[in-house]
Amino acid sequence: MKILGIETSCDETSVAIVENGRKVLANVIYSQIPLHAKTGGVVPEVAAREHVLKMIPVLDEALIKAKCDWDDIDAIAITHGPGLISSLIIGTQTANVISFVKNKILIPVQHIVGHIYSNWLYGADDNEITDEISFPALILTVSGGHNDMILMSGHHKFKVLGETLDDAAGEAFDKVARILGLGYPGGPAISKMAVNGDSARFKLPRSFLEKDSLNFSFSGLKTAVIREIRKYVTENGMKDESELDEQFIADMAASFQEAVSDVFVYKVLEALKQNPKVKEVMFAGGVSANTRIRSAITEALPLDVKFRFPKSISYCTDNAAMIAAAGYSLFKLHPKRYKPSTNIVPTTSFEIY
Ligand code: KG4
Ligand code: ZN
């Protein structure tokens, strides 16, 4: 079964074609990053206008790359939320129109569920992957807009064990990077700088919250970083942060990344303690691209618990292949539920299903 996925929840216009929920035949991602770098973040109106311009070219490119025409496509999976409403409208309306004109089944997919299913994907050039993911699994989804600890007991059987009480880790990466003058998006820039930094130079707080809490909080860490930077700027008679030296930036990037990493390791181990039957831990969302956090979790996990993260960086950040994968498993679970439709509308709900 070939599903065409569409994702426009934030600042990526993406269309993918995925076979049987796992094999990626095409995953075209048009990133608006250069456009938003000028403002240091996404301006919703600007993002929506860009989606309008790029939607059809990206759609055409995906079909060409996958060597498919419309007759080969069995269904459309579309992100209907959460995300920026003005961005989601472009994707959902495109999907509604295609469903009507081409008479295709339409499957709405929750964006965070899409991130979870990025762990099922592999590339058309990779060896066929046949191993099934064992349940129950624990999922750490970390992006710019959300940060959750989820227990997955079967396909689309989710229980949210914890979530962020303030900033998501990706958002903290972006804000810290902005103050350090590293640009947008912050995650890749911080992890690159951190390679040459001393993670022990700054003693930054780790917010573990109450002993058995699986919630997250990163705003205190962000404030502590800002305080350290201001102190350094003042003590060294600098005009502002633009005069920070390279070594300071690298050390701060490494110290910040280590603090985030320690929190994730602690929370994953705590979640395993509370759910001893868990067989796998999966990492998903834009921050799952971070190699330091991946290796810290890998080292900390007991040997009998498997650790997975998406097989390609392009499956970590927003992409349509993960939406197609999630759409496939929804369709397999409820084959009669989904029909051609023109009624899919955006939602801001964070409910995971
Ligand atoms: O999942 P995503 O593409 O979009 C949302 O749904 O929010 O995640 C984007 C976030 C950004 O905050 C970005 O800074 C972060 O993922 N990110 C990273 C890395 N690559 C992207 N954070 C840490 N390390 C990375 N290598
Ligand atoms: Zn996302």
Tab-separated table of C-alpha atoms and ligand atoms in Angstrom:
chain	number	residue	atom	x	y	z
A	1	MET	CA	0.000	0.000	0.000
A	2	LYS	CA	1.421	3.400	-0.994
A	3	ILE	CA	0.461	6.424	1.097
A	4	LEU	CA	1.196	10.001	0.130
A	5	GLY	CA	1.865	12.100	3.227
A	6	ILE	CA	1.589	15.885	3.495
A	7	GLU	CA	3.079	17.939	6.349
A	8	THR	CA	2.809	21.729	6.734
A	9	SER	CA	2.405	22.234	10.491
A	10	CYS	CA	5.181	24.799	10.887
A	11	ASP	CA	7.898	25.916	8.482
A	12	GLU	CA	8.550	22.811	6.368
A	13	THR	CA	6.522	22.072	3.261
A	14	SER	CA	6.867	18.336	2.862
A	15	VAL	CA	5.343	15.595	0.718
A	16	ALA	CA	6.375	11.939	0.932
A	17	ILE	CA	5.387	8.608	-0.525
A	18	VAL	CA	5.842	5.614	1.788
A	19	GLU	CA	5.203	1.963	1.014
A	20	ASN	CA	3.564	-0.224	3.670
A	21	GLY	CA	4.244	2.312	6.396
A	22	ARG	CA	8.025	1.888	6.379
A	23	LYS	CA	9.814	2.134	3.036
A	24	VAL	CA	10.364	5.758	2.015
A	25	LEU	CA	10.079	6.088	-1.780
A	26	ALA	CA	10.273	9.892	-1.625
A	27	ASN	CA	10.465	12.417	1.209
A	28	VAL	CA	10.714	15.908	-0.254
A	29	ILE	CA	11.204	18.632	2.355
A	30	TYR	CA	11.266	22.273	1.431
A	31	SER	CA	12.618	24.029	4.508
A	32	GLN	CA	11.838	27.702	5.057
A	33	ILE	CA	14.755	28.071	7.484
A	34	PRO	CA	16.662	30.699	5.437
A	35	LEU	CA	13.473	32.781	5.265
A	36	HIS	CA	12.906	32.689	9.033
A	37	ALA	CA	16.579	33.018	9.969
A	38	LYS	CA	16.258	36.757	9.286
A	39	THR	CA	13.657	37.129	12.062
A	40	GLY	CA	15.251	34.526	14.367
A	41	GLY	CA	12.038	32.496	14.409
A	42	VAL	CA	8.928	31.620	12.429
A	43	VAL	CA	6.471	34.400	11.544
A	44	PRO	CA	3.186	32.471	10.934
A	45	GLU	CA	1.909	34.718	8.141
A	46	VAL	CA	5.221	34.483	6.251
A	47	ALA	CA	5.305	30.678	6.703
A	48	ALA	CA	1.758	30.252	5.364
A	49	ARG	CA	2.456	32.318	2.251
A	50	GLU	CA	5.558	30.253	1.530
A	51	HIS	CA	3.594	26.990	1.907
A	52	VAL	CA	1.168	28.265	-0.760
A	53	LEU	CA	4.043	28.876	-3.173
A	54	LYS	CA	5.841	25.573	-2.538
A	55	MET	CA	2.998	23.068	-2.068
A	56	ILE	CA	2.460	22.101	-5.735
A	57	PRO	CA	6.171	22.000	-6.741
A	58	VAL	CA	6.950	19.800	-3.700
A	59	LEU	CA	3.991	17.526	-4.491
A	60	ASP	CA	5.120	17.145	-8.119
A	61	GLU	CA	8.711	16.455	-7.079
A	62	ALA	CA	7.669	13.717	-4.635
A	63	LEU	CA	5.628	11.888	-7.295
A	64	ILE	CA	8.516	12.103	-9.768
A	65	LYS	CA	11.088	10.923	-7.193
A	66	ALA	CA	8.929	7.952	-6.184
A	67	LYS	CA	8.226	7.184	-9.863
A	68	CYS	CA	4.511	7.193	-9.088
A	69	ASP	CA	1.455	8.659	-10.711
A	70	TRP	CA	-1.856	9.229	-8.961
A	71	ASP	CA	-3.154	5.753	-9.819
A	72	ASP	CA	-0.350	4.258	-7.684
A	73	ILE	CA	-1.381	6.197	-4.570
A	74	ASP	CA	-3.825	4.363	-2.275
A	75	ALA	CA	-4.459	7.073	0.321
A	76	ILE	CA	-3.424	10.522	1.549
A	77	ALA	CA	-2.219	11.105	5.121
A	78	ILE	CA	-2.324	14.690	6.296
A	79	THR	CA	-1.107	16.483	9.446
A	80	HIS	CA	-4.160	18.244	10.873
A	81	GLY	CA	-2.496	19.506	14.073
A	82	PRO	CA	-1.163	20.650	16.378
A	83	GLY	CA	0.800	23.431	14.710
A	84	LEU	CA	0.400	26.913	13.296
A	85	ILE	CA	-3.195	27.117	12.091
A	86	SER	CA	-2.315	29.270	9.087
A	87	SER	CA	0.314	26.713	8.000
A	88	LEU	CA	-1.924	23.696	8.666
A	89	ILE	CA	-4.700	25.202	6.510
A	90	ILE	CA	-2.524	25.013	3.397
A	91	GLY	CA	-1.793	21.304	3.895
A	92	THR	CA	-5.304	20.253	4.911
A	93	GLN	CA	-6.939	22.168	2.073
A	94	THR	CA	-4.505	20.653	-0.424
A	95	ALA	CA	-5.335	17.183	0.914
A	96	ASN	CA	-9.100	17.844	0.792
A	97	VAL	CA	-8.865	18.955	-2.840
A	98	ILE	CA	-6.728	15.973	-3.903
A	99	SER	CA	-9.054	13.592	-2.086
A	100	PHE	CA	-12.046	15.066	-3.946
A	101	VAL	CA	-10.480	15.300	-7.404
A	102	LYS	CA	-8.612	11.958	-7.329
A	103	ASN	CA	-11.094	10.125	-5.095
A	104	LYS	CA	-8.466	9.130	-2.517
A	105	ILE	CA	-8.974	7.980	1.077
A	106	LEU	CA	-7.956	10.725	3.501
A	107	ILE	CA	-6.325	9.967	6.877
A	108	PRO	CA	-5.809	12.840	9.350
A	109	VAL	CA	-2.687	12.375	11.481
A	110	GLN	CA	-1.704	14.056	14.739
A	111	HIS	CA	1.746	15.648	14.316
A	112	ILE	CA	3.338	14.185	17.483
A	113	VAL	CA	2.053	10.723	16.548
A	114	GLY	CA	3.770	11.299	13.201
A	115	HIS	CA	7.057	11.950	15.032
A	116	ILE	CA	6.638	8.691	16.971
A	117	TYR	CA	6.181	6.726	13.719
A	118	SER	CA	9.392	8.208	12.255
A	119	ASN	CA	11.056	5.294	14.061
A	120	TRP	CA	9.434	2.841	11.620
A	121	LEU	CA	10.938	4.441	8.487
A	122	TYR	CA	13.819	3.293	6.330
A	123	GLY	CA	15.104	4.545	2.992
A	124	ALA	CA	14.455	2.943	-0.399
A	125	ASP	CA	18.228	2.345	-0.720
A	126	ASP	CA	18.589	0.762	2.743
A	127	ASN	CA	18.284	-2.955	3.395
A	128	GLU	CA	14.679	-3.976	3.951
A	129	ILE	CA	13.845	-3.732	7.644
A	130	THR	CA	11.573	-6.452	8.921
A	131	ASP	CA	12.075	-6.310	12.681
A	132	GLU	CA	8.946	-5.280	14.498
A	133	ILE	CA	9.012	-2.810	17.344
A	134	SER	CA	8.245	-4.562	20.627
A	135	PHE	CA	5.619	-3.142	22.956
A	136	PRO	CA	5.349	-1.754	25.519
A	137	ALA	CA	7.706	0.957	24.344
A	138	LEU	CA	8.647	4.227	25.928
A	139	ILE	CA	8.803	7.259	23.689
A	140	LEU	CA	10.628	10.493	24.288
A	141	THR	CA	9.353	13.033	21.751
A	142	VAL	CA	11.227	16.311	21.797
A	143	SER	CA	10.695	19.140	19.359
A	144	GLY	CA	10.545	22.908	19.284
A	145	GLY	CA	6.901	22.939	20.302
A	146	HIS	CA	6.436	19.807	22.412
A	147	ASN	CA	8.263	17.547	24.834
A	148	ASP	CA	6.565	14.354	26.027
A	149	MET	CA	7.252	11.026	27.719
A	150	ILE	CA	4.782	8.502	26.318
A	151	LEU	CA	4.054	4.860	27.048
A	152	MET	CA	2.997	2.994	23.911
A	153	SER	CA	1.362	-0.373	24.612
A	154	GLY	CA	0.428	-1.103	20.980
A	155	HIS	CA	-0.209	0.695	17.705
A	156	HIS	CA	-1.957	3.970	18.573
A	157	LYS	CA	-2.335	3.003	22.218
A	158	PHE	CA	-0.667	5.871	24.010
A	159	LYS	CA	-0.500	7.045	27.591
A	160	VAL	CA	1.186	10.384	28.247
A	161	LEU	CA	3.375	9.917	31.340
A	162	GLY	CA	4.898	13.374	31.350
A	163	GLU	CA	5.102	16.611	29.403
A	164	THR	CA	6.816	19.957	29.576
A	165	LEU	CA	5.550	22.394	32.163
A	166	ASP	CA	7.053	25.359	30.315
A	167	ASP	CA	9.536	25.389	27.405
A	168	ALA	CA	10.163	22.342	25.228
A	169	ALA	CA	13.850	21.415	24.965
A	170	GLY	CA	13.981	22.383	21.265
A	171	GLU	CA	12.680	25.824	22.135
A	172	ALA	CA	15.390	26.151	24.807
A	173	PHE	CA	18.027	25.145	22.207
A	174	ASP	CA	16.661	27.821	19.845
A	175	LYS	CA	16.572	30.580	22.475
A	176	VAL	CA	20.034	29.847	23.889
A	177	ALA	CA	21.458	29.724	20.346
A	178	ARG	CA	19.899	33.079	19.558
A	179	ILE	CA	21.537	34.749	22.587
A	180	LEU	CA	24.871	33.137	21.708
A	181	GLY	CA	24.546	34.541	18.182
A	182	LEU	CA	24.363	31.085	16.590
A	183	GLY	CA	21.253	31.738	14.494
A	184	TYR	CA	18.138	29.682	13.798
A	185	PRO	CA	17.429	26.798	14.234
A	186	GLY	CA	19.483	26.531	17.389
A	187	GLY	CA	19.716	22.767	17.887
A	188	PRO	CA	22.138	21.881	15.076
A	189	ALA	CA	24.215	25.042	15.716
A	190	ILE	CA	24.598	24.323	19.442
A	191	SER	CA	25.507	20.681	18.912
A	192	LYS	CA	28.145	21.696	16.344
A	193	MET	CA	29.707	24.309	18.668
A	194	ALA	CA	29.544	21.932	21.641
A	195	VAL	CA	31.982	19.520	19.973
A	196	ASN	CA	34.869	21.871	20.856
A	197	GLY	CA	33.450	22.994	24.197
A	198	ASP	CA	34.053	22.063	27.827
A	199	SER	CA	30.742	20.835	29.233
A	200	ALA	CA	32.012	21.179	32.817
A	201	ARG	CA	32.909	24.889	32.607
A	202	PHE	CA	29.490	26.185	33.666
A	203	LYS	CA	27.480	24.638	36.484
A	204	LEU	CA	23.977	24.867	35.059
A	205	PRO	CA	20.845	23.632	36.874
A	206	ARG	CA	19.203	20.292	36.054
A	207	SER	CA	15.496	20.484	36.684
A	208	PHE	CA	14.470	16.989	37.773
A	209	LEU	CA	11.281	18.241	39.526
A	210	GLU	CA	9.692	16.007	42.208
A	211	LYS	CA	11.317	12.621	42.724
A	212	ASP	CA	8.953	10.506	40.610
A	213	SER	CA	7.794	13.203	38.170
A	214	LEU	CA	8.115	12.470	34.452
A	215	ASN	CA	7.349	16.065	33.509
A	216	PHE	CA	9.973	18.408	32.112
A	217	SER	CA	10.918	22.025	32.735
A	218	PHE	CA	13.618	23.862	30.793
A	219	SER	CA	12.841	27.525	31.437
A	220	GLY	CA	15.061	27.651	34.560
A	221	LEU	CA	18.007	26.307	32.579
A	222	LYS	CA	17.438	28.886	29.861
A	223	THR	CA	17.318	31.702	32.462
A	224	ALA	CA	20.513	30.409	34.111
A	225	VAL	CA	22.301	30.486	30.729
A	226	ILE	CA	21.148	34.073	30.116
A	227	ARG	CA	22.365	35.079	33.597
A	228	GLU	CA	25.822	33.507	33.039
A	229	ILE	CA	26.149	35.257	29.675
A	230	ARG	CA	25.189	38.679	31.092
A	231	LYS	CA	27.640	38.212	33.980
A	232	TYR	CA	30.468	37.350	31.568
A	233	VAL	CA	29.637	40.288	29.284
A	234	THR	CA	29.675	42.734	32.227
A	235	GLU	CA	32.793	41.290	33.885
A	236	ASN	CA	34.743	41.501	30.651
A	237	GLY	CA	33.602	45.019	29.740
A	238	MET	CA	31.928	43.829	26.526
A	239	LYS	CA	29.362	45.985	24.714
A	240	ASP	CA	26.897	43.073	24.449
A	241	GLU	CA	26.655	39.345	23.530
A	242	SER	CA	27.909	40.035	20.007
A	243	GLU	CA	31.433	40.349	21.509
A	244	LEU	CA	31.427	36.887	23.115
A	245	ASP	CA	34.544	34.886	22.275
A	246	GLU	CA	34.433	31.563	20.440
A	247	GLN	CA	35.646	29.496	23.437
A	248	PHE	CA	32.977	30.933	25.725
A	249	ILE	CA	30.288	30.125	23.145
A	250	ALA	CA	31.569	26.567	22.675
A	251	ASP	CA	31.822	25.931	26.443
A	252	MET	CA	28.341	27.355	27.067
A	253	ALA	CA	26.875	25.306	24.188
A	254	ALA	CA	28.459	22.130	25.612
A	255	SER	CA	27.409	22.894	29.212
A	256	PHE	CA	23.830	23.623	28.148
A	257	GLN	CA	23.608	20.496	25.975
A	258	GLU	CA	24.972	18.365	28.834
A	259	ALA	CA	22.364	19.752	31.254
A	260	VAL	CA	19.526	18.880	28.809
A	261	SER	CA	21.046	15.471	28.193
A	262	ASP	CA	21.316	14.700	31.945
A	263	VAL	CA	17.623	15.534	32.399
A	264	PHE	CA	16.591	13.210	29.560
A	265	VAL	CA	18.748	10.358	30.862
A	266	TYR	CA	17.311	10.773	34.381
A	267	LYS	CA	13.701	10.918	33.120
A	268	VAL	CA	14.073	7.901	30.827
A	269	LEU	CA	15.574	5.813	33.672
A	270	GLU	CA	12.815	6.975	36.026
A	271	ALA	CA	10.133	6.075	33.442
A	272	LEU	CA	11.722	2.606	33.043
A	273	LYS	CA	11.719	2.135	36.810
A	274	GLN	CA	8.005	2.953	36.892
A	275	ASN	CA	7.272	0.764	33.832
A	276	PRO	CA	9.541	-2.269	34.180
A	277	LYS	CA	7.889	-4.184	31.308
A	278	VAL	CA	9.128	-1.690	28.709
A	279	LYS	CA	11.193	-3.410	25.982
A	280	GLU	CA	12.250	-0.448	23.867
A	281	VAL	CA	12.906	3.250	24.209
A	282	MET	CA	12.322	5.419	21.158
A	283	PHE	CA	13.559	8.954	20.643
A	284	ALA	CA	11.675	11.203	18.202
A	285	GLY	CA	11.240	14.843	17.146
A	286	GLY	CA	13.758	17.434	15.983
A	287	VAL	CA	15.947	17.123	19.104
A	288	SER	CA	16.350	13.364	18.486
A	289	ALA	CA	18.885	14.430	15.815
A	290	ASN	CA	21.256	15.356	18.658
A	291	THR	CA	24.134	12.868	18.754
A	292	ARG	CA	25.299	13.722	22.305
A	293	ILE	CA	21.833	13.096	23.782
A	294	ARG	CA	21.538	9.871	21.762
A	295	SER	CA	24.845	8.539	23.045
A	296	ALA	CA	24.124	9.556	26.653
A	297	ILE	CA	20.818	7.631	26.600
A	298	THR	CA	22.462	4.660	24.855
A	299	GLU	CA	25.145	4.449	27.561
A	300	ALA	CA	22.657	4.740	30.418
A	301	LEU	CA	20.085	2.152	29.297
A	302	PRO	CA	20.078	-1.380	30.704
A	303	LEU	CA	21.333	-3.922	28.162
A	304	ASP	CA	17.951	-5.636	27.730
A	305	VAL	CA	16.210	-2.418	26.649
A	306	LYS	CA	16.613	-1.533	22.982
A	307	PHE	CA	17.134	2.106	22.035
A	308	ARG	CA	15.849	3.403	18.718
A	309	PHE	CA	16.003	6.775	17.021
A	310	PRO	CA	15.066	7.668	13.442
A	311	LYS	CA	17.381	6.155	10.814
A	312	SER	CA	17.928	9.435	9.011
A	313	ILE	CA	18.239	13.011	10.296
A	314	SER	CA	15.587	13.951	7.733
A	315	TYR	CA	13.102	11.748	9.652
A	316	CYS	CA	13.850	13.558	12.962
A	317	THR	CA	12.779	17.069	12.032
A	318	ASP	CA	9.389	17.763	10.458
A	319	ASN	CA	8.765	15.615	7.377
A	320	ALA	CA	5.858	13.997	5.571
A	321	ALA	CA	7.251	10.440	5.568
A	322	MET	CA	6.484	10.090	9.284
A	323	ILE	CA	2.924	11.300	8.617
A	324	ALA	CA	2.482	8.663	5.899
A	325	ALA	CA	3.860	5.986	8.280
A	326	ALA	CA	1.431	6.956	11.042
A	327	GLY	CA	-1.407	7.160	8.500
A	328	TYR	CA	-0.664	3.615	7.319
A	329	SER	CA	-0.861	2.141	10.811
A	330	LEU	CA	-4.105	4.049	11.517
A	331	PHE	CA	-5.582	2.671	8.307
A	332	LYS	CA	-4.496	-0.883	9.184
A	333	LEU	CA	-6.151	-0.556	12.592
A	334	HIS	CA	-9.405	0.982	11.305
A	335	PRO	CA	-9.748	0.190	7.572
A	336	LYS	CA	-13.426	1.156	7.466
A	337	ARG	CA	-13.011	4.454	9.291
A	338	TYR	CA	-11.269	6.330	6.482
A	339	LYS	CA	-12.916	7.496	3.227
A	340	PRO	CA	-12.400	10.242	0.644
A	341	SER	CA	-13.247	13.515	2.371
A	342	THR	CA	-13.231	17.273	1.912
A	343	ASN	CA	-13.792	18.017	5.587
A	344	ILE	CA	-10.403	17.829	7.278
A	345	VAL	CA	-9.784	21.031	9.245
A	346	PRO	CA	-6.766	22.107	11.323
A	347	THR	CA	-6.744	21.571	15.068
A	348	THR	CA	-4.604	22.974	17.879
A	349	SER	CA	-5.328	20.011	20.164
A	350	PHE	CA	-2.298	18.272	21.688
A	351	GLU	CA	-4.305	15.107	22.373
A	352	ILE	CA	-2.336	12.072	21.229
A	353	TYR	CA	-4.247	9.162	19.647
B	1	KG4	O1	10.292	18.336	15.225
B	1	KG4	P1	10.750	19.660	14.749
B	1	KG4	O2	11.353	19.741	13.387
B	1	KG4	O3	9.619	20.730	14.794
B	1	KG4	C1	8.601	20.807	15.764
B	1	KG4	O4	7.644	20.003	15.670
B	1	KG4	O5	8.769	21.655	16.663
B	1	KG4	O6	11.810	20.165	15.837
B	1	KG4	C2	12.509	21.346	15.654
B	1	KG4	C3	13.419	21.544	16.848
B	1	KG4	C4	14.094	22.905	16.841
B	1	KG4	O7	13.889	23.505	18.112
B	1	KG4	C5	15.565	22.579	16.611
B	1	KG4	O8	16.450	23.486	17.230
B	1	KG4	C6	15.666	21.190	17.204
B	1	KG4	O9	14.457	20.557	16.840
B	1	KG4	N1	16.813	20.449	16.680
B	1	KG4	C7	17.845	20.025	17.448
B	1	KG4	C8	18.789	19.419	16.560
B	1	KG4	N2	18.276	19.479	15.291
B	1	KG4	C9	17.062	20.102	15.380
B	1	KG4	N3	18.057	20.131	18.757
B	1	KG4	C10	19.206	19.625	19.255
B	1	KG4	N4	20.160	19.056	18.481
B	1	KG4	C11	19.995	18.925	17.142
B	1	KG4	N5	20.951	18.351	16.394
B	2	ZN	ZN	7.494	18.402	14.709
